[in-house]
Coordinates of C-alpha atoms and ligand atoms in Angstrom, one line a residue:
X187 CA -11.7 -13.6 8.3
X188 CA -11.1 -16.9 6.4
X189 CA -13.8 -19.7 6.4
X190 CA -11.8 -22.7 9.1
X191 CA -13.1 -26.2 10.2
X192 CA -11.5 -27.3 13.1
X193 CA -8.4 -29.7 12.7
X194 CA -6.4 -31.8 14.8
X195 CA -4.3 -29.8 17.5
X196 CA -0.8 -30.0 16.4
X197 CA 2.8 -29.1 17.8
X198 CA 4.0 -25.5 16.8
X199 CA 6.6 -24.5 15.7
X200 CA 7.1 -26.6 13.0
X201 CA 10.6 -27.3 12.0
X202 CA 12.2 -25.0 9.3
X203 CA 12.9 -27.3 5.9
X204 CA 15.9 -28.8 5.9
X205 CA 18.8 -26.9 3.9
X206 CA 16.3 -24.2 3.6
X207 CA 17.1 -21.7 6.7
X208 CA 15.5 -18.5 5.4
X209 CA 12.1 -20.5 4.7
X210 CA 9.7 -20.9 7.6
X211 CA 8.4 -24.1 7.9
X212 CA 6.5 -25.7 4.9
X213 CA 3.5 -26.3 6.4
X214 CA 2.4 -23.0 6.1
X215 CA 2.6 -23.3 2.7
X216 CA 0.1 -26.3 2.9
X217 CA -2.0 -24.3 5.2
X218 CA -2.3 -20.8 3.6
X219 CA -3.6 -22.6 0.6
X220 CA -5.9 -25.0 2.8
X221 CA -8.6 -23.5 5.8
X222 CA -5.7 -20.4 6.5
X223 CA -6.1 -20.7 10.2
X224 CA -5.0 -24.3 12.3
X225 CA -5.2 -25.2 16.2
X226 CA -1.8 -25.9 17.2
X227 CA -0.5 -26.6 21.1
X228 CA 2.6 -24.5 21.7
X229 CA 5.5 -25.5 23.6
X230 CA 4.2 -23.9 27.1
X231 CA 1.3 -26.9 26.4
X232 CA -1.3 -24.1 25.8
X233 CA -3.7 -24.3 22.1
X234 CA -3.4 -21.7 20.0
X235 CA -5.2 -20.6 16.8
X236 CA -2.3 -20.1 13.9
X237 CA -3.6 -17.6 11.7
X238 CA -1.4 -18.2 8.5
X239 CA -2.6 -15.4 5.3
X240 CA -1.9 -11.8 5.2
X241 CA -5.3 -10.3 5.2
X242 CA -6.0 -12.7 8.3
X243 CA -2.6 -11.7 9.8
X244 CA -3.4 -7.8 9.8
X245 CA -6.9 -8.6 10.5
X246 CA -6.0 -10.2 13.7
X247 CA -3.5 -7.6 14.9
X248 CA -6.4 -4.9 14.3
X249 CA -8.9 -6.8 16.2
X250 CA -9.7 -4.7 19.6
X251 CA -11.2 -8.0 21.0
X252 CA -7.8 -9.5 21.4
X253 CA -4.9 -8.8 24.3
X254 CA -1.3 -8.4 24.6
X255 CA -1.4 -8.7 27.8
X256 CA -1.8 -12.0 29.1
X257 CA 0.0 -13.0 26.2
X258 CA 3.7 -13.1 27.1
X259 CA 5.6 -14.4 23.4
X260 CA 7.2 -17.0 26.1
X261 CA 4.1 -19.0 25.0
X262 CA 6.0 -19.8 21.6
X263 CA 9.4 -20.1 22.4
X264 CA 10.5 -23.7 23.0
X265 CA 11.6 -23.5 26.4
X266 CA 12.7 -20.4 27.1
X267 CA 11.1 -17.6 29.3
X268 CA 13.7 -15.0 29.6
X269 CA 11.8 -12.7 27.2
X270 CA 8.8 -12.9 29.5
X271 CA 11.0 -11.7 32.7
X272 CA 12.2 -9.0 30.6
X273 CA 9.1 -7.6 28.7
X274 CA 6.1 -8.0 31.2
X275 CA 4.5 -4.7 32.0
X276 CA 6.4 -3.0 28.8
X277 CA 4.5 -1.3 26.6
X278 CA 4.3 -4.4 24.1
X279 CA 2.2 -6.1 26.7
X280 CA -0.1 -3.5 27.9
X281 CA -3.9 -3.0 26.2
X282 CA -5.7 0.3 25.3
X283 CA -5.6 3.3 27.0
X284 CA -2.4 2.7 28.8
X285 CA -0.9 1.4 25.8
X286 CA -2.2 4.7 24.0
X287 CA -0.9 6.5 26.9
X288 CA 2.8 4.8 26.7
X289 CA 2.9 5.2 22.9
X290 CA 1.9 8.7 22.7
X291 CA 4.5 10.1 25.0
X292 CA 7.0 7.8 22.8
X293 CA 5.9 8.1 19.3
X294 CA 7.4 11.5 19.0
X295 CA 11.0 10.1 19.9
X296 CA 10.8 8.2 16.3
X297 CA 9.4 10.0 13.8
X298 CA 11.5 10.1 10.8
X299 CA 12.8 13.9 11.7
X300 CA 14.2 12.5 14.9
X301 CA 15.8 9.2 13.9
X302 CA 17.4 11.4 10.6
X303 CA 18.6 13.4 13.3
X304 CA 20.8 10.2 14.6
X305 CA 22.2 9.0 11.0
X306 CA 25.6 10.4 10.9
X307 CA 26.0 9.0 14.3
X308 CA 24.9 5.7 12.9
X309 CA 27.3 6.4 9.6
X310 CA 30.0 7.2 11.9
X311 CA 29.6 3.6 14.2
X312 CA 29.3 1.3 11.2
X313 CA 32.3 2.8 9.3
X314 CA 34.2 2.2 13.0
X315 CA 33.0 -0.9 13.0
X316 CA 33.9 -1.8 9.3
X317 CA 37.2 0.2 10.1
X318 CA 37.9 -2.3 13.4
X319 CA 37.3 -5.4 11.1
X320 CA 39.7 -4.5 8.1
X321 CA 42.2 -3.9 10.5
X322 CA 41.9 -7.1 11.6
X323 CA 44.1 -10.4 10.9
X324 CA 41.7 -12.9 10.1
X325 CA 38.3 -14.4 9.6
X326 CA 36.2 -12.4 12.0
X327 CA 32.7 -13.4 13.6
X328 CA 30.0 -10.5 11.8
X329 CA 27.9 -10.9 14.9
X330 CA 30.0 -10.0 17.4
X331 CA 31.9 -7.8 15.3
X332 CA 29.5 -5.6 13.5
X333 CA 25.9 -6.9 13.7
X334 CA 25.7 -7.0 17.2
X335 CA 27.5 -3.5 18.5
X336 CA 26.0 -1.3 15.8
X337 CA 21.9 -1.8 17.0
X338 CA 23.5 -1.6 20.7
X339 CA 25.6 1.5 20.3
X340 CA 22.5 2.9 18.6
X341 CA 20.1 2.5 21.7
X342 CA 23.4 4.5 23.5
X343 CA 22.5 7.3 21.2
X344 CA 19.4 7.6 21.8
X345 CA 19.0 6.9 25.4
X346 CA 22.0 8.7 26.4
X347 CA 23.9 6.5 27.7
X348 CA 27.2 8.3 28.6
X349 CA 30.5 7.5 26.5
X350 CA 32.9 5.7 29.3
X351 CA 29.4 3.3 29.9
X352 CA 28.9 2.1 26.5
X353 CA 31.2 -0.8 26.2
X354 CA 30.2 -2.4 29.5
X355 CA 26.4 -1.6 28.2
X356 CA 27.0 -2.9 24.9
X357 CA 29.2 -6.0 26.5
X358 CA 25.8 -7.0 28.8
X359 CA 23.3 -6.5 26.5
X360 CA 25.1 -9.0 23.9
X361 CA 24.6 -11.6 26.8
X362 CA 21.4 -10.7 27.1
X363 CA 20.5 -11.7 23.8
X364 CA 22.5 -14.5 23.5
X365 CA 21.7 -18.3 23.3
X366 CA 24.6 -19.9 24.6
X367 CA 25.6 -18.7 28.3
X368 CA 23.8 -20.8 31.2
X369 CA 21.0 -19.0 32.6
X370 CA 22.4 -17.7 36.0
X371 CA 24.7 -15.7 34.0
X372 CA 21.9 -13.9 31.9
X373 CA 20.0 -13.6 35.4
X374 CA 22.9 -11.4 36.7
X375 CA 23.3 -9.1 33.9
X376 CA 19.8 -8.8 33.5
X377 CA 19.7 -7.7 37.2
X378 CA 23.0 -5.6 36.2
X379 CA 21.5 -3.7 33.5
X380 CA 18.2 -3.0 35.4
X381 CA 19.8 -1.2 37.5
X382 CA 22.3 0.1 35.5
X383 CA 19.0 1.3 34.3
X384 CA 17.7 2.8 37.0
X385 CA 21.0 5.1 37.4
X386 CA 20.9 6.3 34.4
X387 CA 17.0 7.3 34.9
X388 CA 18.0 9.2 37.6
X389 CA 21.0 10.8 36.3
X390 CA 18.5 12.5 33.7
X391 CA 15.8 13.2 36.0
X392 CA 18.3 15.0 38.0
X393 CA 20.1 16.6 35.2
X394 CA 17.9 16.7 32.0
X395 CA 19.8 16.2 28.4
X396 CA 19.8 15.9 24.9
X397 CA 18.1 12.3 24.6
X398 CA 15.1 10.4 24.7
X399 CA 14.8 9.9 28.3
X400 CA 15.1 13.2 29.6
X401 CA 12.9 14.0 27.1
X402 CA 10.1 11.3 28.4
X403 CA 10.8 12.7 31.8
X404 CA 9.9 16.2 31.2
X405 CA 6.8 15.3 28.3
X406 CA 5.5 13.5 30.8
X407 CA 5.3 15.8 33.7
X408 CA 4.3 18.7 31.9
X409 CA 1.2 16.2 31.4
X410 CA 0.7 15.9 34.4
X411 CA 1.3 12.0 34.5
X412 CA 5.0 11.6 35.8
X413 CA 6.3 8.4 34.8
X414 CA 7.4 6.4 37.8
X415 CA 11.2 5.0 37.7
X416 CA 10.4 1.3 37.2
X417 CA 8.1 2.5 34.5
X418 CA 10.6 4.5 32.9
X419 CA 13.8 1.3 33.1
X420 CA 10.7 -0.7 31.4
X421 CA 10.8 1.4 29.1
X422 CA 14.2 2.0 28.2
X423 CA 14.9 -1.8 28.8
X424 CA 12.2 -2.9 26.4
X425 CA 13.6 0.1 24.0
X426 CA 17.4 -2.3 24.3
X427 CA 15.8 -5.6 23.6
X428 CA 13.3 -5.0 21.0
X429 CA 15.7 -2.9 19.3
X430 CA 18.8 -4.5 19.8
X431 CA 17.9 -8.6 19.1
X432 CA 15.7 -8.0 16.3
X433 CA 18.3 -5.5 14.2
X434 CA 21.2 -7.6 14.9
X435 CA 19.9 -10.9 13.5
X436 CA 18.7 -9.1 10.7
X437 CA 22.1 -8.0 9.8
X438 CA 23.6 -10.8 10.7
X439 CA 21.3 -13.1 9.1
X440 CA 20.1 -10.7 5.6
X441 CA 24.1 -10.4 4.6
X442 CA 24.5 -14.5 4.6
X443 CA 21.4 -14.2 2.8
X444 CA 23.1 -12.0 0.4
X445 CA 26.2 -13.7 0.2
X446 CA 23.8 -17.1 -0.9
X447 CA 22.5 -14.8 -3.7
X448 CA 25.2 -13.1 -5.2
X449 CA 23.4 -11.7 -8.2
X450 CA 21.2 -9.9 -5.6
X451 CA 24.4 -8.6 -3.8
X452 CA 26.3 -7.9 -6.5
X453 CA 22.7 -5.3 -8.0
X454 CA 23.4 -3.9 -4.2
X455 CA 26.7 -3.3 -4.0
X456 CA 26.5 -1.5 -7.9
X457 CA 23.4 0.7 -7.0
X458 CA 22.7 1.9 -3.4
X459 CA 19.7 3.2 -4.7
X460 CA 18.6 -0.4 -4.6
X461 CA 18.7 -0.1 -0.9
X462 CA 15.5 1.5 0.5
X463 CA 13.5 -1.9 -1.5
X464 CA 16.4 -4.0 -0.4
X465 CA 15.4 -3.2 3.2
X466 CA 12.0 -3.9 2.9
X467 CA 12.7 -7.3 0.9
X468 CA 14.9 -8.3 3.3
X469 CA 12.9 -7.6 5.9
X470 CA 9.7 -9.3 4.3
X471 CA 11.7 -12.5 3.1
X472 CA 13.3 -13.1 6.6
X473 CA 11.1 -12.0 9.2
X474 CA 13.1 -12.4 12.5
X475 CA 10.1 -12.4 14.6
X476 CA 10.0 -16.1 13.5
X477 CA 6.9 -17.6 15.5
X478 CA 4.8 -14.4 15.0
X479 CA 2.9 -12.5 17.8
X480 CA 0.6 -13.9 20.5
X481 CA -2.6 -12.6 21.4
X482 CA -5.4 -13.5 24.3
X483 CA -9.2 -13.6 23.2
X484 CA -10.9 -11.5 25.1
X485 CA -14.3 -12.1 23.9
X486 CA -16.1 -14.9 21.8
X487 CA -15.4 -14.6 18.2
X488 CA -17.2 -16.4 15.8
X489 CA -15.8 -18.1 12.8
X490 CA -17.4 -19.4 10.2
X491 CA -19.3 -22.3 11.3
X492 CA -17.0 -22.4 14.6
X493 CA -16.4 -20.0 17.7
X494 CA -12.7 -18.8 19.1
X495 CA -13.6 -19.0 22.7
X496 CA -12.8 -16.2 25.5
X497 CA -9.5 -17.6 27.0
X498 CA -8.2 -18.5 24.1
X499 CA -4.7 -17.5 21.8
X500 CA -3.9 -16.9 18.8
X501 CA -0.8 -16.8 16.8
X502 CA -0.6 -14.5 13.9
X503 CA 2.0 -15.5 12.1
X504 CA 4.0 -12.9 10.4
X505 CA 6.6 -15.5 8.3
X506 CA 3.7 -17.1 6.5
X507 CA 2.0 -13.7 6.0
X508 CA 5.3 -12.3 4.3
X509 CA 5.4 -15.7 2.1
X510 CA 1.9 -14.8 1.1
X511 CA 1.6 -15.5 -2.8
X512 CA -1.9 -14.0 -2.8
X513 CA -0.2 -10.3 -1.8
X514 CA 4.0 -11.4 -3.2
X515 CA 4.2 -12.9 -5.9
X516 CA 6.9 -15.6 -6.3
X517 CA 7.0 -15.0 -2.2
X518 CA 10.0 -17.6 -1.5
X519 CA 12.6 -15.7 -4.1
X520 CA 14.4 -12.6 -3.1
X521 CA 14.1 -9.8 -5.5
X522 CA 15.6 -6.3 -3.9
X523 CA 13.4 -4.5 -6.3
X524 CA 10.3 -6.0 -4.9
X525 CA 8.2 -3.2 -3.3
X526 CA 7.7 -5.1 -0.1
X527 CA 6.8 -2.7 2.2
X528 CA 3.7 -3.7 3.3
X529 CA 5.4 -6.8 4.8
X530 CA 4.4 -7.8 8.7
X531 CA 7.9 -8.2 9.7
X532 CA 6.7 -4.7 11.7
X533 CA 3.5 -6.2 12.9
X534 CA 0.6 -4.1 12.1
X535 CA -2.4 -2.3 14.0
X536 CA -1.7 -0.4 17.4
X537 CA 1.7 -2.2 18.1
X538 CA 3.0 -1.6 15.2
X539 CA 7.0 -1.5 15.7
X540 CA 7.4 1.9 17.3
X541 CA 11.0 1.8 16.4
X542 CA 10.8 1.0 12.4
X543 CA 12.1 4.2 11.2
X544 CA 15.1 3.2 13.0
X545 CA 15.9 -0.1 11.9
X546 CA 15.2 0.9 8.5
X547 CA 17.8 3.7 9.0
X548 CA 20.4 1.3 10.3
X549 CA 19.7 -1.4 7.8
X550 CA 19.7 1.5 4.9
X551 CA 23.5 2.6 6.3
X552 CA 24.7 -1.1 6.6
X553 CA 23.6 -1.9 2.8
X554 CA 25.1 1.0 1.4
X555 CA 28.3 0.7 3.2
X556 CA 29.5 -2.7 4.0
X557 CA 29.7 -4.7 0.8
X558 CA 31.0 -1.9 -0.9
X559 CA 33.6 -1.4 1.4
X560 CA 34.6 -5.1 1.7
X561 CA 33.6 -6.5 -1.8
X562 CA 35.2 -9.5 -1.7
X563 CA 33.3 -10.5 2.0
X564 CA 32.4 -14.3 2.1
X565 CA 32.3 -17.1 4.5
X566 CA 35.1 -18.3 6.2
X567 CA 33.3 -21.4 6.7
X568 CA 31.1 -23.9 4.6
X569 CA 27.7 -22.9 4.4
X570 CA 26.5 -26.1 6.1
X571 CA 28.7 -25.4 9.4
X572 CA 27.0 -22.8 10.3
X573 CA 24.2 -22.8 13.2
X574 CA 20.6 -21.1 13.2
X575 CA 18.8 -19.9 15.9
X576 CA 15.7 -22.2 15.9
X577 CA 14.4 -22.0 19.3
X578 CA 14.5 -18.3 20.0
X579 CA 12.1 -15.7 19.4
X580 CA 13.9 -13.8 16.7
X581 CA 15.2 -15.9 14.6
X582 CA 18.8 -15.3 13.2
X583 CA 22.4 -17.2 12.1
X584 CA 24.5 -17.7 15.5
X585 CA 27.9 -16.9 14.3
X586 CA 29.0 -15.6 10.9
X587 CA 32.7 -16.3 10.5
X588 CA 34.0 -14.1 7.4
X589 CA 36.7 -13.3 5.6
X590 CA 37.2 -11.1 2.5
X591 CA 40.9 -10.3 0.5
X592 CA 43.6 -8.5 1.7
Ligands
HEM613 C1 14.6 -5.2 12.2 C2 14.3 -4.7 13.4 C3 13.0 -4.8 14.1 C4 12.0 -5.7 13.9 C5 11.9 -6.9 12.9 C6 11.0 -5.4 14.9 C7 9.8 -6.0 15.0 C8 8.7 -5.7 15.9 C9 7.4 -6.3 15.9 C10 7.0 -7.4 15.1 C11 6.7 -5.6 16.9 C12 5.2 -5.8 17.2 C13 5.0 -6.6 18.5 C14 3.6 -6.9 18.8 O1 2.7 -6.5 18.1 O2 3.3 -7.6 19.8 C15 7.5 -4.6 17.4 C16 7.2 -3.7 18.4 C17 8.0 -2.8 19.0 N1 9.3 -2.5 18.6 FE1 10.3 -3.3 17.0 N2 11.4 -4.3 15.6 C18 12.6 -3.9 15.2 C19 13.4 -2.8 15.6 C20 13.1 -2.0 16.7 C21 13.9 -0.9 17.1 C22 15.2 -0.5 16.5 C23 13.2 -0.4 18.2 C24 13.6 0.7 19.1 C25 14.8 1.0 19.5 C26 12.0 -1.1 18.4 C27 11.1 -0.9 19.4 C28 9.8 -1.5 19.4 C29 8.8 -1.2 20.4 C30 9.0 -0.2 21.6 C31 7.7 -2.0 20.2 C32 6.4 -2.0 20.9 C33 5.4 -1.1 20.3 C34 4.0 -1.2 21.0 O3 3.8 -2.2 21.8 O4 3.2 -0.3 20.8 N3 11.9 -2.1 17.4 N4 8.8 -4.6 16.8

């Protein structure tokens, strides 16, 4: 790891430049090319070490010395702590063995065989959905129309939820991602879809199907481990919200990013074969997780002249790491060409996103099919009226009113 002296502790996050909403703040820029690594004090008023380079990045999310556990992403987000309700005890925030243990009887619901399996279901819901919008009168909202069903209806698939549940399923878990209803509401549907949850669970431990849970169920009694039925709603809640936020706002978010480079989407929309780099560019140049991922030092760990003291967090932030212009060149220019895919907007090390495959899938399906189908898409709205997601976790544009020609 990088050489660091230690500065004075400052506030984190730092604001995003002004006009600038696909750039993370600019003081990563200044620090990357500084010490690499900062103490900052986060907004839940603990210190944290911000570790800003990409070696450093993937260095810290390898280190076995560090913990997920005690180190709810709540930490980060400027007063909010929903996440933390939601995720605690989920695989993202358990350590060794019982992580191991979770991820093996998972991994082999998303290997690339399994999530191929699901792509015409995918084709089918984003044609629907492009279908639903051209049918449409007038401007429409992306988000709610397309970029936040598609990632919802996709956890459907693959959880089974049955047919005549998804729209109420799909209607709650939009509020639970969602940063403008008062927080007694997102309470109740969060208690809604818990035990929603929990009936579904034991529908399919009653009556085993097709679909990831039933699956889980039975892999993990012929191991002799049953899973236990609030370990398996952790796990198929944690499989909604890390897979429904973060693949929304990247739609929602990468085709205004598009739409503000029209060169780039105009290379898209005349070669599809553009879109398995366009993912990963995308994916590299945005990086939704905005304020990176948390982690609890277990264990003294020496740094240069300095020590990172038991107790203490780190940040390893995967927006600077992506902005890197030691590993991507020209790092704050989009280039769909770009072989990106060692980006961190993943992670990296043993919580690697289990569900990548999947995104990739669905972001590979939107790129090929919506701007081709709707070539003249653009905003409804000017650029400057439109409101960013600053203060959540994953980062993303709040409404996309758009309107192409009829
Ligand atoms: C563009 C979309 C996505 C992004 C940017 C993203 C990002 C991430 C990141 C950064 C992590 C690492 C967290 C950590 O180390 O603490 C992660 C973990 C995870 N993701 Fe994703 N994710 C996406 C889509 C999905 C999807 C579609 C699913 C499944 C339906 C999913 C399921 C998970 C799970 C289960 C973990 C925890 C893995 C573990 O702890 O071992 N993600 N994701």
């Amino acid at each position: 790891m990088t050489e660091t002296t230690e500065t004075p502790t400052t506030s984190f996050p730092e604001q995003r430049p002004s006009g600038c909403p696909f750039d993370p703040a600019s003081g990563y820029t200044a620090l990357r090319r500084a010490d690499g690594i900062t103490k900052v004090s986060t907004p839940a008023g603990v210190d944290a070490w911000v570790f800003s380079r990409y070696d450093d990045v993937r260095a810290v999310l390898t280190d076995s010395r560090l913990s997920s556990r005690s180190a709810p992403s709540a930490h980060v987000v400027p007063g909010a702590d929903l996440q933390r309700e939601v995720m605690s005890g989920s695989i993202l925030q358990n350590d060794g063995e019982r992580h191991a243990h979770l991820r093996r009887l998972l991994t082999s619901e998303f290997t690339v065989k399994r999530v191929q399996a699901l792509r015409p279901r995918i084709e089918r819901l984003i044609e629907d959905h492009i279908d639903a919008m051209l049918a449409s009168d007038g401007p429409v909202d992306l988000v709610q129309a397309f970029a936040l069903p598609i990632p919802s209806l996709v956890i459907c698939e693959l959880l089974g939820v049955p047919y005549a549940d998804r729209d109420e399923f799909q209607q709650r878990s939009a509020v639970l991602v969602s940063v403008d209803r008062d927080e007694e509401e997102v309470m109740r549907v969060n208690e809604e879809l818990q035990q929603y949850m929990a009936g579904l669970v034991i529908s399919k431990q009653d009556k085993r199907e097709d679909d990831l849970l039933s699956r889980l169920i039975t892999r993990a009694e012929e191991q002799g481990q049953p899973l236990t039925l609030p370990e398996l709603v952790s796990i198929g809640i944690t499989l909604l919200i890390a897979g429904h936020e973060t693949t929304a706002n990247m739609i929602g978010l990468s085709t205004l990013a598009l739409l503000r480079n029209p060169d780039q989407l105009d290379a898209l929309r005349n070669d599809p074969g553009l879109a398995p780099t366009a993912v990963e560019e995308l994916l590299r140049y945005l990086s939704v997780v905005q304020f990176g991922l948390f982690r609890h030092v277990m264990e003294d760990l020496p740094l240069g002249d300095e020590t990172i003291k038991a107790g203490e967090y780190l940040i390893a932030a995967l927006s600077s790491g992506n902005r890197d212009e030691m590993v991507f060149p020209d790092p704050d220019r989009i280039d769909l060409s770009r072989k990106a895919s060692a980006h961190l907007a993943f992670g990296f090390g043993p919580h690697q996103c289990l569900g990548q495959q999947l995104a990739r899938v669905e972001l590979h399906e939107v790129y090929t099919r919506l701007y081709r189908r709707i070539p003249s898409l653009r905003l409804a709205v000017p650029f400057e009226e439109l409101r960013f997601k600053d203060n959540t976790l994953v980062y993303g544009v709040t409404a996309l009113p758009v309107t192409w020609d009829r």
